[in-house]
XYZ file of C-alpha atoms in Angstrom:
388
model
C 0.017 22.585 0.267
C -2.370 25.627 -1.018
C -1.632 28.252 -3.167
C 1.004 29.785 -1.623
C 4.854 30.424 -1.926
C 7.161 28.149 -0.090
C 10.003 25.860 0.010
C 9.563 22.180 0.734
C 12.181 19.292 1.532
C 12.275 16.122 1.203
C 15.041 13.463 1.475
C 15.485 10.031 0.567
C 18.385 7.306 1.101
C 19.831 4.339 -0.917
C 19.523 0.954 -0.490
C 22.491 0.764 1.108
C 21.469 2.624 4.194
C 21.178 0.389 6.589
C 17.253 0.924 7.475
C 16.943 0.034 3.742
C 18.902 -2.943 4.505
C 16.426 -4.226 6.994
C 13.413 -2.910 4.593
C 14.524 -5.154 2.000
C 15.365 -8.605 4.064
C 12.084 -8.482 5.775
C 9.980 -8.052 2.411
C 12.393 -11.068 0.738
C 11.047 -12.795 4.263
C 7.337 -12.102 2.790
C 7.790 -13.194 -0.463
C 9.762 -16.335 0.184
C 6.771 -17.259 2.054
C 4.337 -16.165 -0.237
C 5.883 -18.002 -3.228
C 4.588 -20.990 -1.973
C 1.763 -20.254 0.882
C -0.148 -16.822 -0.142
C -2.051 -17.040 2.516
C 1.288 -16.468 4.899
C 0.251 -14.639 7.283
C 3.827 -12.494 8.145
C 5.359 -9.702 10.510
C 8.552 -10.086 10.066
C 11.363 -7.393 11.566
C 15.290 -7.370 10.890
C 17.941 -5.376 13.229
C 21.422 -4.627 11.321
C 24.718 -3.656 13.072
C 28.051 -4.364 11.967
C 28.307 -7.556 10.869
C 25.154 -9.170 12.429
C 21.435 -9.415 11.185
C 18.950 -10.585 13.320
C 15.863 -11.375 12.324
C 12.588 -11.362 14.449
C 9.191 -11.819 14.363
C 5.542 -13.653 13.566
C 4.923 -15.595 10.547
C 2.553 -18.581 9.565
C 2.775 -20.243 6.517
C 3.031 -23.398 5.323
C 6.058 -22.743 3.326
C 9.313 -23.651 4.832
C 11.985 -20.772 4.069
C 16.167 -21.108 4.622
C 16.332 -18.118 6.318
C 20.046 -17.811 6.288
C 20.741 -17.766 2.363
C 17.941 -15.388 1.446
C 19.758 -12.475 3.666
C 23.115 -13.338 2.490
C 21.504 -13.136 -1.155
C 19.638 -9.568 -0.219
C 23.074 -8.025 1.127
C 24.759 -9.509 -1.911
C 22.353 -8.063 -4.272
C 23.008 -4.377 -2.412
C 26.715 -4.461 -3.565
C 27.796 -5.600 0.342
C 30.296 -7.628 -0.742
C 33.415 -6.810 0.388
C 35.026 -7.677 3.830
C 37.112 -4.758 4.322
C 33.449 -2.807 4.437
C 32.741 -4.883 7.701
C 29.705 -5.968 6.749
C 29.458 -8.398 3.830
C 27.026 -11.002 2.455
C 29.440 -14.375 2.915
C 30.452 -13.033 6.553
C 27.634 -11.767 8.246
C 25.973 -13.405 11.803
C 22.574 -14.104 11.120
C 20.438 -14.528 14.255
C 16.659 -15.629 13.865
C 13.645 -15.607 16.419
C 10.409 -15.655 15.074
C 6.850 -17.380 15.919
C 3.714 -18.066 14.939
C 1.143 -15.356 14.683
C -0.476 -14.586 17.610
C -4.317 -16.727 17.690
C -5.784 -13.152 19.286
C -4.912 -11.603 15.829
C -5.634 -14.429 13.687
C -9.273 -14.786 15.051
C -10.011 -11.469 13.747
C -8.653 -11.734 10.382
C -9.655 -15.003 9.345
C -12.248 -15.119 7.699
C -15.504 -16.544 8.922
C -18.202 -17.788 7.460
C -19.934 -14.616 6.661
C -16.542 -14.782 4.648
C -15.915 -11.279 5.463
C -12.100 -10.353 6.219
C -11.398 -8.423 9.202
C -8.953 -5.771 9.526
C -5.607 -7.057 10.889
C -5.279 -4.256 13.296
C -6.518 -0.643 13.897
C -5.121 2.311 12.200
C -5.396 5.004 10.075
C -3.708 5.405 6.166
C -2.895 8.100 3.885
C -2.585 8.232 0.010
C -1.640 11.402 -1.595
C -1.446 12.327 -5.455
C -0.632 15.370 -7.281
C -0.026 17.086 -10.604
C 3.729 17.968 -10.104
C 5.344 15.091 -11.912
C 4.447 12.642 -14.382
C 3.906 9.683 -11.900
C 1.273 12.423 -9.713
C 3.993 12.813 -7.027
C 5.364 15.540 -5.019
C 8.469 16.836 -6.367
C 10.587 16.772 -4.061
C 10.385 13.468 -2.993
C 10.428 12.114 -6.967
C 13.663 13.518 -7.167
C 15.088 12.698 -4.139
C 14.574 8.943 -5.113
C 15.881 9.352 -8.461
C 18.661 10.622 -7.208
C 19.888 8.234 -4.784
C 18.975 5.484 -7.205
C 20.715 7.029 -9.943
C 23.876 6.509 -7.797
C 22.990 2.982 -7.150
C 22.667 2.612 -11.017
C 26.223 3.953 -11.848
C 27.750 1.920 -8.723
C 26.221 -1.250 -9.920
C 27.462 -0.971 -13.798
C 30.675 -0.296 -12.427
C 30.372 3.361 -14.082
C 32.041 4.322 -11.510
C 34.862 2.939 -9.011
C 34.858 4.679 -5.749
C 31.065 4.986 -4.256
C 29.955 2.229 -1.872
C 26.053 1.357 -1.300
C 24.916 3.661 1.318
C 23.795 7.553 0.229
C 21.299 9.814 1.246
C 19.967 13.082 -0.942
C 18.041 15.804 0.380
C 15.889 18.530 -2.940
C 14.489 21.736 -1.564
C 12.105 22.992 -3.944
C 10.638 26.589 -4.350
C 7.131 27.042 -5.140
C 5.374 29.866 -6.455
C 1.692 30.119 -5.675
C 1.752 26.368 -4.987
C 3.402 25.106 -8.205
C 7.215 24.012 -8.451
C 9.234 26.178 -9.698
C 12.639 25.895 -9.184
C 15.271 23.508 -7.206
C 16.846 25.774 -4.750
C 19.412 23.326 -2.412
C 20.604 19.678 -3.184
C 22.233 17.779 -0.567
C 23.888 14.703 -1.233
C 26.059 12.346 1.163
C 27.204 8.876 -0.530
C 29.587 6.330 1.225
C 33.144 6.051 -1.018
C 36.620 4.242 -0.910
C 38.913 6.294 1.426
C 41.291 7.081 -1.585
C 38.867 9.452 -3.688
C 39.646 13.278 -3.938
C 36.811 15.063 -2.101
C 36.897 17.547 -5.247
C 36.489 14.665 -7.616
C 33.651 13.190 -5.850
C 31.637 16.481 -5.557
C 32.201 17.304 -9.214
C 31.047 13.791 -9.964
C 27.620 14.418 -7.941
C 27.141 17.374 -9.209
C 27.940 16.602 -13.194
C 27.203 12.814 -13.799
C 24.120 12.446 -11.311
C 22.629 16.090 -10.227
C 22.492 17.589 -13.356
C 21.263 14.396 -15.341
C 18.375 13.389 -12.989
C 17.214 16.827 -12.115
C 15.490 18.848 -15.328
C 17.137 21.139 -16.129
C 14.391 24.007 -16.063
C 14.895 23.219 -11.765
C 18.230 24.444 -11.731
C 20.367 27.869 -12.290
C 23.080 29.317 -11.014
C 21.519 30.412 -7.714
C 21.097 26.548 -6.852
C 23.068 25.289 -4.227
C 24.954 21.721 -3.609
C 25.660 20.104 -0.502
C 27.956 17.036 -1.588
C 29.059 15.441 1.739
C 28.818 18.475 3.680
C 30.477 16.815 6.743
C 34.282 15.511 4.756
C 34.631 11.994 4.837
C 32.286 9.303 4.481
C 34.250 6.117 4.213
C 32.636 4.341 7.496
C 28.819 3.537 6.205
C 26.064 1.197 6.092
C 25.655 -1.379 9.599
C 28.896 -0.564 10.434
C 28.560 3.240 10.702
C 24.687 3.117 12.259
C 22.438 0.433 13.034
C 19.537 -0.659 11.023
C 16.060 -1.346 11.111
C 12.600 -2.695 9.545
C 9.972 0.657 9.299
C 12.390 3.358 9.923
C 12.325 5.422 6.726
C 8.373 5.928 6.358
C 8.190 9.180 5.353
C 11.288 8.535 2.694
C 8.691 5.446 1.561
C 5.754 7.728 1.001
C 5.480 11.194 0.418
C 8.682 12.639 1.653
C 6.569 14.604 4.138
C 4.278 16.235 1.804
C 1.388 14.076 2.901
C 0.221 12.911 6.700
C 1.210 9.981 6.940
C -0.653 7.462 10.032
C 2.501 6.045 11.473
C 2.396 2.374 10.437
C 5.209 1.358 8.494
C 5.108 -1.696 5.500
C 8.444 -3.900 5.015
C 8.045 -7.362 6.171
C 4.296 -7.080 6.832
C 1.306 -9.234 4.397
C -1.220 -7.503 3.021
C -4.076 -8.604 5.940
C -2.347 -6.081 7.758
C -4.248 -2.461 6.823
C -0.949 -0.523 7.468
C 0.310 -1.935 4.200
C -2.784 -2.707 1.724
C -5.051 -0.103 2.954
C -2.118 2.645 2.578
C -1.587 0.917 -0.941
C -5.214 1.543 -1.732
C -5.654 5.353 -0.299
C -2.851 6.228 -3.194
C -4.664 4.138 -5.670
C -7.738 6.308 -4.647
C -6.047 9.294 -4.601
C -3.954 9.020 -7.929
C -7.829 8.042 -9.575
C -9.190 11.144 -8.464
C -6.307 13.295 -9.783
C -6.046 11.407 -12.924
C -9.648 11.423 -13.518
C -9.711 15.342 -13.426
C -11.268 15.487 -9.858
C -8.589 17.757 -8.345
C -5.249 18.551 -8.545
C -4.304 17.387 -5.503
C -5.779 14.636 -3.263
C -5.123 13.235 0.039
C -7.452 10.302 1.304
C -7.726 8.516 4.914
C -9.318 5.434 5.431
C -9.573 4.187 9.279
C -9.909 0.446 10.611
C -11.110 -1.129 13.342
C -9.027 -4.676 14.086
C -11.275 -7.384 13.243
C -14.058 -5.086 11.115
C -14.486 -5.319 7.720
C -15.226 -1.826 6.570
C -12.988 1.079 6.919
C -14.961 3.340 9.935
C -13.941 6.801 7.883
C -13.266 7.833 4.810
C -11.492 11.190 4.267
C -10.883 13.490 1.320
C -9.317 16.595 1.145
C -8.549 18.206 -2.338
C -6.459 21.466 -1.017
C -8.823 23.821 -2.768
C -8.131 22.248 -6.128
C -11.378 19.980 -6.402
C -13.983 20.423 -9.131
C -16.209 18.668 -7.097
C -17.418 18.765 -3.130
C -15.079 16.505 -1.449
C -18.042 14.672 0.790
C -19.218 13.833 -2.825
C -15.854 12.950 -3.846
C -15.764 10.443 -0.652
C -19.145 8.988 -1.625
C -17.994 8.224 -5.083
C -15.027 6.316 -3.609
C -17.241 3.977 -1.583
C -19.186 3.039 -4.096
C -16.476 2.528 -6.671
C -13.917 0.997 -4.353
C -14.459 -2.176 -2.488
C -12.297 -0.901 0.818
C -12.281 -3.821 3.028
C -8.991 -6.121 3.279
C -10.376 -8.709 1.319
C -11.437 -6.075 -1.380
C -8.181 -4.307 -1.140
C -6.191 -7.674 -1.558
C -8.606 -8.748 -4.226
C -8.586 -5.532 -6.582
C -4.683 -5.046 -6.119
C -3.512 -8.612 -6.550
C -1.529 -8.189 -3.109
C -0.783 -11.817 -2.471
C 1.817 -12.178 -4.585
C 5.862 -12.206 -3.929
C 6.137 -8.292 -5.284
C 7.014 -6.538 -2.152
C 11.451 -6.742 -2.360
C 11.207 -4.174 -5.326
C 8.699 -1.712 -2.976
C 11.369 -1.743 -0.168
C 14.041 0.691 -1.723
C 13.330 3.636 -3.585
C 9.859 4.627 -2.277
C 6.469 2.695 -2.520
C 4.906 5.049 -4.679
C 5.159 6.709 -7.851
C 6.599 3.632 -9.417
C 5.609 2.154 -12.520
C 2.512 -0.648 -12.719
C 3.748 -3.917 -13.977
C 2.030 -7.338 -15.776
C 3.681 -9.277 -12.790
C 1.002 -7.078 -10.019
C 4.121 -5.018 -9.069
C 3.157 -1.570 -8.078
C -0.522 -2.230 -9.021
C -1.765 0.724 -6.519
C -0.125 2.975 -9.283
C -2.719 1.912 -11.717
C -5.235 4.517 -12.680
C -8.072 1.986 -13.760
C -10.560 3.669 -11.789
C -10.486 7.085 -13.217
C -13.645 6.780 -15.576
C -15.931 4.647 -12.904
C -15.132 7.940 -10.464
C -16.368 10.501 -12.646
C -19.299 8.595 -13.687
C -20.520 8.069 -10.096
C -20.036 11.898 -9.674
């Protein structure tokens, strides 16, 4: 987005939505497996619809997993928990057909002797960073997750009675000469018991979530609020749509801002480039914004499956770099070791931290001791500008 005036959406949804659903079962899939086999080699897809889960799939790992109990704990931990909903964590059907990984892919990821790790499929990634916010995210999309997770926050300590688990929020933003200026529409839908006032449940939004998530410099009296624009919105989660794994990528990246290359995450290991290699173009791309390279950066890497080394490596700084952005890319080679095994190495990836990642977006998120969110780190910053 270059210096220009515009308004940008972006939307995100809850964990209750039922895509969300799915995210979050097939990433506690990965980590149960990873827990005790990091080397699990995983794929792992989930389908939601009324009361019925079915989970599907590729996995290899010498870790044995009860399937069964880990959804019903996943659903529970959502707030699915009452019968009346129609889906519910004691209830549910759970349905499960998964297999090995396929030897064609395994070949080309294992690693040989040359003990280089291919890539565990072709593809291209994005990473993104900006200046906006805090975390170097797009606006938009920051809020739009706070938002939706602010609701999940109240509804979970019972600070309030009648919202159920699955929302959505939409922020358009205004932006003057390409900064953020102003929040001009908020749209919010959230699932609620059927006996709550529509007037009480829009001045709810509005008061005890809207106006203490979003700063208040964003909003005036020209902003607009969209609080379940349709009426009613008892029916929700698997009962009201079906669900499933890798449906929400652009709510679990940029909210649009960015490209994005069309591979989604949930339930996938790191040897699979979709995943670590989009993890490591944001770590790239926060470094260069945090290091003072540019305002804004997008990077693309590009894999071949079985190969190593990315085949590309892309930079674009939106006419905000201080430096030339074929220097910038240069700089990233040589300070970032951008095959798998480098990727997994440098971000701790084999690790059970991938449940947290699948609500709430994968980025923007805050670095932790456990290796949680350790693409947000910005440890990089000082090697960049001393190879420029």
């Amino acid at each position: 987005m270059r210096n220009r005036n515009f308004v940008f959406s972006s939307e995100s949804v809850s964990e209750g939505h039922p895509d969300k659903v799915c995210d979050q079962i097939s990433d506690a899939v990965l980590d149960a497996h990873l827990k005790g086999d990091k080397l699990s080699r995983v794929a792992c897809e989930t389908l939601v619809k009324n009361n019925l889960v079915v989970l599907a799939g590729e996995i290899t790992s010498s870790q044995a997993v009860e399937y069964r109990p880990l959804v019903r704990e996943v659903i529970r931990s959502i707030g699915y928990t009452d019968p009346k909903v129609g889906f519910d964590a004691d209830s549910v059907e759970i349905l499960t057909h998964i297999c090995a990984q396929s030897p064609d892919i395994s070949r080309g990821v294992n690693e040989e002797a040359s003990k280089q790790q291919g890539a565990g499929d072709q593809g291209i990634m994005f990473g993104f960073a900006c200046t906006e916010t805090p975390e170097l995210m797009p606006l938009p999309i920051a809020l739009s997750h706070q938002l939706v997770r602010e609701l999940a926050r109240q509804r979970k300590n019972n600070e309030v009675d009648f919202v159920r688990p699955d929302s959505k929020s939409q922020v358009s933003v205004r932006y003057e000469n390409g900064k953020p200026v102003a929040v001009e529409t908020v749209v919010i839908s959230t699932q609620h018991t059927e006996d709550v006032q529509p007037e009480t449940l829009h001045q709810y939004v509005i008061e005890e979530v809207i106006k203490k998530v979003v700063p208040e410099q964003y909003l005036s009296a020209n902003t607009r609020y969209f609080i379940n624009p349709t009426g009613s919105f008892v029916i929700g989660g698997p009962v009201g749509d079906a669900g499933l794994t890798g449906r929400k990528i652009i709510v679990d990246t940029y909210g649009g801002y960015s490209r994005h290359g069309g591979g989604a995450f949930s339930g996938k290991d790191p040897s699979k480039v979709d995943r670590s290699a989009a993890y490591a173009c944001r770590h790239i791309a926060k470094n260069v914004v945090r290091a003072g390279l540019a305002d804004k950066c997008e990077v693309q890497l590009a894999y071949a499956i079985g190969v190593a080394e990315p085949v590309s490596v892309f930079v674009d700084t939106f006419d905000t770099g201080k430096e030339d952005e074929e220097k910038i890319a240069r700089a990233i080679r040589e300070v970032f070791d951008l095959t798998p095994k480098g990727i997994i190495q440098s971000l701790d990836l084999l690790k059970p931290i991938y449940q947290e990642t699948a609500a709430y977006g994968h980025f923007g998120r805050s670095a932790s001791p456990q290796g949680h969110f350790s693409w947000e780190k910005t440890d990089k910053a000082d090697a960049l500008k001393k190879a420029l």
